[in-house]
PDB file of C-alpha atoms in Angstrom:
ATOM      1  CA  MET A  36     -23.869 -11.288  10.421  1.00  0.00           C
ATOM      2  CA  ARG A  37     -27.173  -9.568   9.741  1.00  0.00           C
ATOM      3  CA  VAL A  38     -27.887  -6.299  11.516  1.00  0.00           C
ATOM      4  CA  TYR A  39     -31.072  -4.392  12.275  1.00  0.00           C
ATOM      5  CA  PRO A  40     -30.444  -0.671  11.692  1.00  0.00           C
ATOM      6  CA  ILE A  41     -31.551   1.458  14.612  1.00  0.00           C
ATOM      7  CA  PHE A  42     -30.904   4.849  16.217  1.00  0.00           C
ATOM      8  CA  LEU A  43     -31.210   5.229  19.994  1.00  0.00           C
ATOM      9  CA  ASN A  44     -32.893   8.273  21.478  1.00  0.00           C
ATOM     10  CA  ASN A  45     -34.111   9.397  24.904  1.00  0.00           C
ATOM     11  CA  LEU A  46     -30.684   8.788  26.449  1.00  0.00           C
ATOM     12  CA  GLU A  47     -31.027  11.822  28.739  1.00  0.00           C
ATOM     13  CA  GLY A  48     -30.130  10.809  32.277  1.00  0.00           C
ATOM     14  CA  ARG A  49     -29.632   7.130  31.404  1.00  0.00           C
ATOM     15  CA  ARG A  50     -26.588   5.434  32.920  1.00  0.00           C
ATOM     16  CA  CYS A  51     -24.131   4.476  30.192  1.00  0.00           C
ATOM     17  CA  VAL A  52     -20.873   2.768  31.179  1.00  0.00           C
ATOM     18  CA  VAL A  53     -17.777   3.018  28.985  1.00  0.00           C
ATOM     19  CA  PHE A  54     -14.731   0.832  29.592  1.00  0.00           C
ATOM     20  CA  GLY A  55     -11.394   2.103  28.284  1.00  0.00           C
ATOM     21  CA  GLY A  56      -9.701   5.478  28.176  1.00  0.00           C
ATOM     22  CA  THR A  57      -8.336   5.729  24.620  1.00  0.00           C
ATOM     23  CA  HIS A  58      -9.244   8.213  21.903  1.00  0.00           C
ATOM     24  CA  GLU A  59     -11.815   5.698  20.697  1.00  0.00           C
ATOM     25  CA  ALA A  60     -13.398   5.773  24.162  1.00  0.00           C
ATOM     26  CA  GLU A  61     -13.228   9.574  24.039  1.00  0.00           C
ATOM     27  CA  ARG A  62     -15.234   9.600  20.812  1.00  0.00           C
ATOM     28  CA  LYS A  63     -17.861   7.268  22.280  1.00  0.00           C
ATOM     29  CA  VAL A  64     -18.098   9.338  25.453  1.00  0.00           C
ATOM     30  CA  ALA A  65     -18.446  12.567  23.466  1.00  0.00           C
ATOM     31  CA  ASP A  66     -21.405  11.138  21.552  1.00  0.00           C
ATOM     32  CA  LEU A  67     -23.077   9.941  24.739  1.00  0.00           C
ATOM     33  CA  LEU A  68     -22.562  13.272  26.497  1.00  0.00           C
ATOM     34  CA  ALA A  69     -24.059  15.058  23.498  1.00  0.00           C
ATOM     35  CA  CYS A  70     -27.175  12.921  23.991  1.00  0.00           C
ATOM     36  CA  GLY A  71     -27.395  13.877  27.663  1.00  0.00           C
ATOM     37  CA  ALA A  72     -26.443  10.452  28.998  1.00  0.00           C
ATOM     38  CA  ASP A  73     -25.169   9.894  32.555  1.00  0.00           C
ATOM     39  CA  VAL A  74     -21.724   8.600  31.593  1.00  0.00           C
ATOM     40  CA  VAL A  75     -19.591   6.419  33.849  1.00  0.00           C
ATOM     41  CA  LEU A  76     -16.031   5.819  32.628  1.00  0.00           C
ATOM     42  CA  VAL A  77     -14.039   2.847  33.901  1.00  0.00           C
ATOM     43  CA  SER A  78     -10.350   2.806  33.010  1.00  0.00           C
ATOM     44  CA  GLU A  79      -7.009   2.990  34.805  1.00  0.00           C
ATOM     45  CA  THR A  80      -5.712   5.584  32.325  1.00  0.00           C
ATOM     46  CA  ILE A  81      -7.604   8.104  30.202  1.00  0.00           C
ATOM     47  CA  THR A  82      -6.909  10.795  27.618  1.00  0.00           C
ATOM     48  CA  PRO A  83      -6.385  14.406  28.698  1.00  0.00           C
ATOM     49  CA  ARG A  84      -9.777  15.388  27.311  1.00  0.00           C
ATOM     50  CA  LEU A  85     -11.564  12.609  29.208  1.00  0.00           C
ATOM     51  CA  ARG A  86      -9.731  13.693  32.366  1.00  0.00           C
ATOM     52  CA  ALA A  87     -10.862  17.293  31.795  1.00  0.00           C
ATOM     53  CA  TRP A  88     -14.479  16.175  31.381  1.00  0.00           C
ATOM     54  CA  ALA A  89     -14.230  14.189  34.617  1.00  0.00           C
ATOM     55  CA  GLU A  90     -12.783  17.199  36.464  1.00  0.00           C
ATOM     56  CA  GLU A  91     -15.596  19.359  35.091  1.00  0.00           C
ATOM     57  CA  GLY A  92     -18.140  16.877  36.445  1.00  0.00           C
ATOM     58  CA  ARG A  93     -19.462  15.949  33.032  1.00  0.00           C
ATOM     59  CA  LEU A  94     -18.820  12.253  33.712  1.00  0.00           C
ATOM     60  CA  THR A  95     -17.930   9.925  36.570  1.00  0.00           C
ATOM     61  CA  TRP A  96     -14.482   8.304  36.306  1.00  0.00           C
ATOM     62  CA  HIS A  97     -13.402   5.163  38.162  1.00  0.00           C
ATOM     63  CA  ALA A  98      -9.620   4.768  37.807  1.00  0.00           C
ATOM     64  CA  ARG A  99      -9.657   0.984  37.639  1.00  0.00           C
ATOM     65  CA  TRP A 100     -10.896  -1.856  35.448  1.00  0.00           C
ATOM     66  CA  TYR A 101     -14.217  -3.705  35.589  1.00  0.00           C
ATOM     67  CA  ARG A 102     -15.678  -4.924  38.851  1.00  0.00           C
ATOM     68  CA  PRO A 103     -18.862  -7.015  39.218  1.00  0.00           C
ATOM     69  CA  GLY A 104     -21.808  -4.720  39.715  1.00  0.00           C
ATOM     70  CA  ASP A 105     -20.544  -1.960  37.402  1.00  0.00           C
ATOM     71  CA  LEU A 106     -23.539  -2.445  35.124  1.00  0.00           C
ATOM     72  CA  GLN A 107     -26.276  -2.334  37.739  1.00  0.00           C
ATOM     73  CA  GLY A 108     -28.855   0.194  36.620  1.00  0.00           C
ATOM     74  CA  ALA A 109     -27.100   0.780  33.292  1.00  0.00           C
ATOM     75  CA  PHE A 110     -28.913   1.146  29.984  1.00  0.00           C
ATOM     76  CA  LEU A 111     -25.948   0.385  27.744  1.00  0.00           C
ATOM     77  CA  THR A 112     -22.231  -0.254  27.952  1.00  0.00           C
ATOM     78  CA  ILE A 113     -19.394   0.170  25.501  1.00  0.00           C
ATOM     79  CA  VAL A 114     -16.081  -1.652  25.799  1.00  0.00           C
ATOM     80  CA  ALA A 115     -13.681   0.582  23.889  1.00  0.00           C
ATOM     81  CA  VAL A 116     -10.743  -1.818  24.013  1.00  0.00           C
ATOM     82  CA  THR A 117     -10.140  -5.034  22.090  1.00  0.00           C
ATOM     83  CA  ASN A 118      -9.602  -7.801  24.610  1.00  0.00           C
ATOM     84  CA  PRO A 119     -12.214 -10.576  24.419  1.00  0.00           C
ATOM     85  CA  GLU A 120     -10.926 -12.298  27.563  1.00  0.00           C
ATOM     86  CA  ALA A 121     -11.268  -9.114  29.622  1.00  0.00           C
ATOM     87  CA  THR A 122     -14.639  -8.370  28.024  1.00  0.00           C
ATOM     88  CA  GLU A 123     -16.157 -11.779  28.849  1.00  0.00           C
ATOM     89  CA  PRO A 124     -17.205 -10.972  32.457  1.00  0.00           C
ATOM     90  CA  ILE A 125     -18.610  -7.612  31.304  1.00  0.00           C
ATOM     91  CA  TRP A 126     -20.604  -9.463  28.654  1.00  0.00           C
ATOM     92  CA  GLN A 127     -21.892 -11.933  31.217  1.00  0.00           C
ATOM     93  CA  GLU A 128     -23.088  -9.164  33.539  1.00  0.00           C
ATOM     94  CA  ALA A 129     -24.639  -7.299  30.615  1.00  0.00           C
ATOM     95  CA  GLN A 130     -26.677 -10.394  29.786  1.00  0.00           C
ATOM     96  CA  ARG A 131     -27.820 -10.828  33.388  1.00  0.00           C
ATOM     97  CA  GLU A 132     -28.711  -7.145  33.769  1.00  0.00           C
ATOM     98  CA  ARG A 133     -30.236  -6.865  30.268  1.00  0.00           C
ATOM     99  CA  VAL A 134     -27.835  -4.086  29.291  1.00  0.00           C
ATOM    100  CA  LEU A 135     -27.080  -3.323  25.649  1.00  0.00           C
ATOM    101  CA  ILE A 136     -23.387  -3.927  24.977  1.00  0.00           C
ATOM    102  CA  ASN A 137     -20.924  -3.041  22.248  1.00  0.00           C
ATOM    103  CA  ALA A 138     -17.353  -4.327  22.374  1.00  0.00           C
ATOM    104  CA  MET A 139     -14.891  -2.898  19.865  1.00  0.00           C
ATOM    105  CA  ASP A 140     -13.706  -5.419  17.251  1.00  0.00           C
ATOM    106  CA  ASP A 141     -15.403  -8.224  19.203  1.00  0.00           C
ATOM    107  CA  VAL A 142     -18.748  -9.021  17.582  1.00  0.00           C
ATOM    108  CA  PRO A 143     -19.431 -12.172  19.686  1.00  0.00           C
ATOM    109  CA  HIS A 144     -19.567  -9.883  22.720  1.00  0.00           C
ATOM    110  CA  CYS A 145     -21.973  -7.382  21.137  1.00  0.00           C
ATOM    111  CA  THR A 146     -25.728  -6.992  21.183  1.00  0.00           C
ATOM    112  CA  PHE A 147     -25.313  -3.968  18.914  1.00  0.00           C
ATOM    113  CA  VAL A 148     -22.559  -2.761  16.612  1.00  0.00           C
ATOM    114  CA  ALA A 149     -21.499   0.770  15.715  1.00  0.00           C
ATOM    115  CA  GLY A 150     -21.038   1.748  12.088  1.00  0.00           C
ATOM    116  CA  SER A 151     -18.981   4.514  10.545  1.00  0.00           C
ATOM    117  CA  VAL A 152     -20.824   7.752  11.290  1.00  0.00           C
ATOM    118  CA  VAL A 153     -21.123  11.056   9.465  1.00  0.00           C
ATOM    119  CA  ARG A 154     -22.667  13.972  11.396  1.00  0.00           C
ATOM    120  CA  ARG A 155     -23.735  17.302  10.026  1.00  0.00           C
ATOM    121  CA  GLY A 156     -25.780  18.960  12.739  1.00  0.00           C
ATOM    122  CA  ALA A 157     -29.061  17.056  12.979  1.00  0.00           C
ATOM    123  CA  LEU A 158     -28.067  14.849  10.035  1.00  0.00           C
ATOM    124  CA  VAL A 159     -26.673  11.510  11.183  1.00  0.00           C
ATOM    125  CA  ILE A 160     -25.633   8.832   8.685  1.00  0.00           C
ATOM    126  CA  ALA A 161     -24.431   5.470   9.979  1.00  0.00           C
ATOM    127  CA  ILE A 162     -22.803   2.988   7.608  1.00  0.00           C
ATOM    128  CA  SER A 163     -22.397  -0.737   8.163  1.00  0.00           C
ATOM    129  CA  THR A 164     -21.216  -3.554   5.909  1.00  0.00           C
ATOM    130  CA  SER A 165     -22.534  -6.142   8.402  1.00  0.00           C
ATOM    131  CA  GLY A 166     -18.965  -7.089   9.220  1.00  0.00           C
ATOM    132  CA  HIS A 167     -18.105  -8.115   5.651  1.00  0.00           C
ATOM    133  CA  ALA A 168     -15.790  -5.234   4.737  1.00  0.00           C
ATOM    134  CA  PRO A 169     -15.298  -2.658   7.515  1.00  0.00           C
ATOM    135  CA  ALA A 170     -12.724  -0.830   5.400  1.00  0.00           C
ATOM    136  CA  LEU A 171     -15.450  -0.071   2.856  1.00  0.00           C
ATOM    137  CA  SER A 172     -17.624   1.564   5.498  1.00  0.00           C
ATOM    138  CA  VAL A 173     -14.699   3.820   6.414  1.00  0.00           C
ATOM    139  CA  ARG A 174     -14.093   4.794   2.777  1.00  0.00           C
ATOM    140  CA  LEU A 175     -17.797   5.531   2.287  1.00  0.00           C
ATOM    141  CA  ARG A 176     -17.760   7.705   5.397  1.00  0.00           C
ATOM    142  CA  GLU A 177     -14.744   9.600   4.092  1.00  0.00           C
ATOM    143  CA  GLU A 178     -16.470  10.111   0.749  1.00  0.00           C
ATOM    144  CA  LEU A 179     -19.620  11.450   2.399  1.00  0.00           C
ATOM    145  CA  GLU A 180     -17.601  13.729   4.674  1.00  0.00           C
ATOM    146  CA  GLN A 181     -16.119  15.366   1.587  1.00  0.00           C
ATOM    147  CA  ARG A 182     -19.500  15.654  -0.127  1.00  0.00           C
ATOM    148  CA  LEU A 183     -21.674  16.874   2.755  1.00  0.00           C
ATOM    149  CA  GLY A 184     -20.721  20.323   3.999  1.00  0.00           C
ATOM    150  CA  PRO A 185     -22.091  22.682   6.667  1.00  0.00           C
ATOM    151  CA  GLU A 186     -24.987  23.633   4.384  1.00  0.00           C
ATOM    152  CA  TYR A 187     -26.703  20.364   5.348  1.00  0.00           C
ATOM    153  CA  ALA A 188     -26.557  21.179   9.038  1.00  0.00           C
ATOM    154  CA  LEU A 189     -27.933  24.677   8.431  1.00  0.00           C
ATOM    155  CA  PHE A 190     -30.611  23.377   6.065  1.00  0.00           C
ATOM    156  CA  LEU A 191     -31.913  21.021   8.746  1.00  0.00           C
ATOM    157  CA  ASP A 192     -31.950  23.831  11.302  1.00  0.00           C
ATOM    158  CA  LEU A 193     -34.156  25.800   8.920  1.00  0.00           C
ATOM    159  CA  MET A 194     -36.401  22.842   8.193  1.00  0.00           C
ATOM    160  CA  GLY A 195     -36.822  22.227  11.914  1.00  0.00           C
ATOM    161  CA  ALA A 196     -38.023  25.802  12.326  1.00  0.00           C
ATOM    162  CA  LEU A 197     -40.635  25.204   9.616  1.00  0.00           C
ATOM    163  CA  ARG A 198     -42.170  21.974  10.892  1.00  0.00           C
ATOM    164  CA  LEU A 199     -44.840  23.434  13.170  1.00  0.00           C
ATOM    165  CA  PRO A 200     -45.886  26.334  10.904  1.00  0.00           C
ATOM    166  CA  MET A 201     -45.989  23.968   7.922  1.00  0.00           C
ATOM    167  CA  ALA A 202     -48.343  21.659   9.774  1.00  0.00           C
ATOM    168  CA  THR A 203     -50.483  24.625  10.848  1.00  0.00           C
ATOM    169  CA  HIS A 204     -50.732  26.347   7.470  1.00  0.00           C
ATOM    170  CA  TYR A 205     -50.934  23.230   5.320  1.00  0.00           C
ATOM    171  CA  PRO A 206     -53.113  20.671   7.137  1.00  0.00           C
ATOM    172  CA  ASP A 207     -53.614  18.703   3.926  1.00  0.00           C
ATOM    173  CA  PHE A 208     -50.918  16.020   3.963  1.00  0.00           C
ATOM    174  CA  ALA A 209     -50.532  15.794   0.195  1.00  0.00           C
ATOM    175  CA  GLU A 210     -49.956  19.517  -0.168  1.00  0.00           C
ATOM    176  CA  ARG A 211     -47.580  19.633   2.799  1.00  0.00           C
ATOM    177  CA  LYS A 212     -45.617  16.675   1.431  1.00  0.00           C
ATOM    178  CA  ALA A 213     -45.296  18.335  -1.980  1.00  0.00           C
ATOM    179  CA  ARG A 214     -43.921  21.509  -0.408  1.00  0.00           C
ATOM    180  CA  TRP A 215     -41.403  19.564   1.701  1.00  0.00           C
ATOM    181  CA  TYR A 216     -40.086  17.807  -1.391  1.00  0.00           C
ATOM    182  CA  ALA A 217     -39.942  21.110  -3.249  1.00  0.00           C
ATOM    183  CA  LEU A 218     -37.673  22.405  -0.478  1.00  0.00           C
ATOM    184  CA  VAL A 219     -35.429  19.342  -0.595  1.00  0.00           C
ATOM    185  CA  ASP A 220     -35.304  19.021  -4.380  1.00  0.00           C
ATOM    186  CA  GLY A 221     -34.908  22.715  -5.168  1.00  0.00           C
ATOM    187  CA  ASP A 222     -31.837  24.940  -5.027  1.00  0.00           C
ATOM    188  CA  VAL A 223     -32.012  25.926  -1.352  1.00  0.00           C
ATOM    189  CA  LEU A 224     -29.075  23.689  -0.422  1.00  0.00           C
ATOM    190  CA  ASP A 225     -27.009  25.086  -3.296  1.00  0.00           C
ATOM    191  CA  LEU A 226     -27.730  28.650  -2.177  1.00  0.00           C
ATOM    192  CA  LEU A 227     -26.722  27.799   1.381  1.00  0.00           C
ATOM    193  CA  ARG A 228     -23.539  26.115   0.146  1.00  0.00           C
ATOM    194  CA  GLN A 229     -22.688  29.339  -1.716  1.00  0.00           C
ATOM    195  CA  GLN A 230     -23.492  31.322   1.447  1.00  0.00           C
ATOM    196  CA  ARG A 231     -26.211  33.281  -0.356  1.00  0.00           C
ATOM    197  CA  PHE A 232     -28.369  33.319   2.750  1.00  0.00           C
ATOM    198  CA  ALA A 233     -30.783  36.109   1.819  1.00  0.00           C
ATOM    199  CA  GLU A 234     -31.536  34.380  -1.485  1.00  0.00           C
ATOM    200  CA  ALA A 235     -31.994  31.046   0.269  1.00  0.00           C
ATOM    201  CA  ARG A 236     -34.482  32.601   2.678  1.00  0.00           C
ATOM    202  CA  ALA A 237     -36.363  34.226  -0.192  1.00  0.00           C
ATOM    203  CA  ARG A 238     -36.483  30.933  -2.102  1.00  0.00           C
ATOM    204  CA  ILE A 239     -37.926  29.138   0.906  1.00  0.00           C
ATOM    205  CA  ALA A 240     -40.566  31.859   1.219  1.00  0.00           C
ATOM    206  CA  GLU A 241     -41.492  31.326  -2.444  1.00  0.00           C
ATOM    207  CA  LEU A 242     -42.000  27.623  -1.799  1.00  0.00           C
ATOM    208  CA  VAL A 243     -43.866  27.680   1.512  1.00  0.00           C
ATOM    209  CA  GLY A 244     -45.270  31.209   1.757  1.00  0.00           C
ATOM    210  CA  ASP A 245     -44.269  34.263   3.743  1.00  0.00           C
ATOM    211  CA  ALA A 246     -46.315  33.315   6.814  1.00  0.00           C
ATOM    212  CA  VAL A 247     -44.449  30.022   7.216  1.00  0.00           C
ATOM    213  CA  ALA A 248     -41.058  31.490   6.297  1.00  0.00           C
ATOM    214  CA  ALA A 249     -41.484  34.150   8.977  1.00  0.00           C
ATOM    215  CA  GLU A 250     -40.251  31.545  11.468  1.00  0.00           C
ATOM    216  CA  LEU A 251     -36.847  31.391   9.780  1.00  0.00           C
ATOM    217  CA  PRO A 252     -33.794  33.174  11.213  1.00  0.00           C
ATOM    218  CA  ASP A 253     -32.557  36.259   9.389  1.00  0.00           C
ATOM    219  CA  PRO A 254     -29.630  35.998   6.923  1.00  0.00           C
ATOM    220  CA  ASP A 255     -27.110  37.317   9.456  1.00  0.00           C
ATOM    221  CA  THR A 256     -28.087  34.577  11.915  1.00  0.00           C
ATOM    222  CA  MET A 257     -27.843  32.010   9.129  1.00  0.00           C
ATOM    223  CA  ALA A 258     -24.328  33.236   8.395  1.00  0.00           C
ATOM    224  CA  ARG A 259     -23.312  32.828  12.030  1.00  0.00           C
ATOM    225  CA  LEU A 260     -24.758  29.318  12.181  1.00  0.00           C
ATOM    226  CA  PHE A 261     -22.990  28.367   8.956  1.00  0.00           C
ATOM    227  CA  ALA A 262     -19.672  29.663  10.310  1.00  0.00           C
ATOM    228  CA  ARG A 263     -20.151  27.702  13.523  1.00  0.00           C
ATOM    229  CA  TYR A 264     -20.768  24.477  11.602  1.00  0.00           C
ATOM    230  CA  GLN A 265     -17.726  25.170   9.445  1.00  0.00           C
ATOM    231  CA  GLU A 266     -15.640  25.530  12.571  1.00  0.00           C
ATOM    232  CA  GLU A 267     -16.994  22.284  14.007  1.00  0.00           C
ATOM    233  CA  LEU A 268     -16.118  20.414  10.820  1.00  0.00           C
ATOM    234  CA  ALA A 269     -12.565  21.725  11.033  1.00  0.00           C
ATOM    235  CA  GLN A 270     -12.094  20.085  14.441  1.00  0.00           C
ATOM    236  CA  PRO A 271     -10.572  16.572  14.675  1.00  0.00           C
ATOM    237  CA  THR A 272     -13.251  13.907  15.137  1.00  0.00           C
ATOM    238  CA  HIS A 273     -11.112  11.001  16.401  1.00  0.00           C
ATOM    239  CA  GLN A 274     -12.798   8.635  13.974  1.00  0.00           C
ATOM    240  CA  PRO A 275     -11.254   5.154  14.347  1.00  0.00           C
ATOM    241  CA  GLN A 276      -7.949   4.785  12.563  1.00  0.00           C
ATOM    242  CA  ASP A 277      -8.450   1.035  12.406  1.00  0.00           C
ATOM    243  CA  ALA A 278     -11.135   0.189   9.873  1.00  0.00           C
ATOM    244  CA  TYR A 279     -12.190  -2.756  12.017  1.00  0.00           C
ATOM    245  CA  ALA A 280     -13.361  -0.438  14.767  1.00  0.00           C
ATOM    246  CA  ALA A 281     -16.391  -0.005  12.476  1.00  0.00           C
ATOM    247  CA  HIS A 282     -18.575  -2.686  10.937  1.00  0.00           C
TER     248      HIS A 282
END
């Protein structure tokens, strides 16, 4: 199996249908909700968290299994159970309606596959072994999760704040590119990792100039953001226990 790596965006308001109510479905739904998708959940039973989201109106829950027509108007669908026979009619409708489909552990019923994912704020890393060794993708994810801490999420927040002023103050592409790489290759990430936020802000100012760095949050705000990312990383992620839920 050869895969074309891709990240989907502009999911806001798009109808996305998830079949299944397990923790794996919960993880898929959480990612879709975070992207602003209009999530429809189809499953006779669901986890307590999925039920809470339904009661809060964050998603639409149909307490049943698939019926023809469930994919009308959908952009994508995810079958978060492993049952190729039950998935077949969903696959057929997805083909007729031109809906992207992913079926867990069932590559013949997929038009896209989901890799093992590491998230640190705006940083998203997806790993795939093209179906050859799913267990390796899980181990690589675990390794990256240990290596990449909350400093990466905070760093990208800061870089996002600099994008417009960098473009304004350094219209020459070559100069702007050199300054971006100086930020990435320097010790800013190390300073953030050590929670030396005032020093990190000063170092950025040295590299891009005070006028550009003026758009950065103050050290106290950086500290609060760092603590929030730390807290998020301490929460369970419900990554698939079965290596073959990834590819």
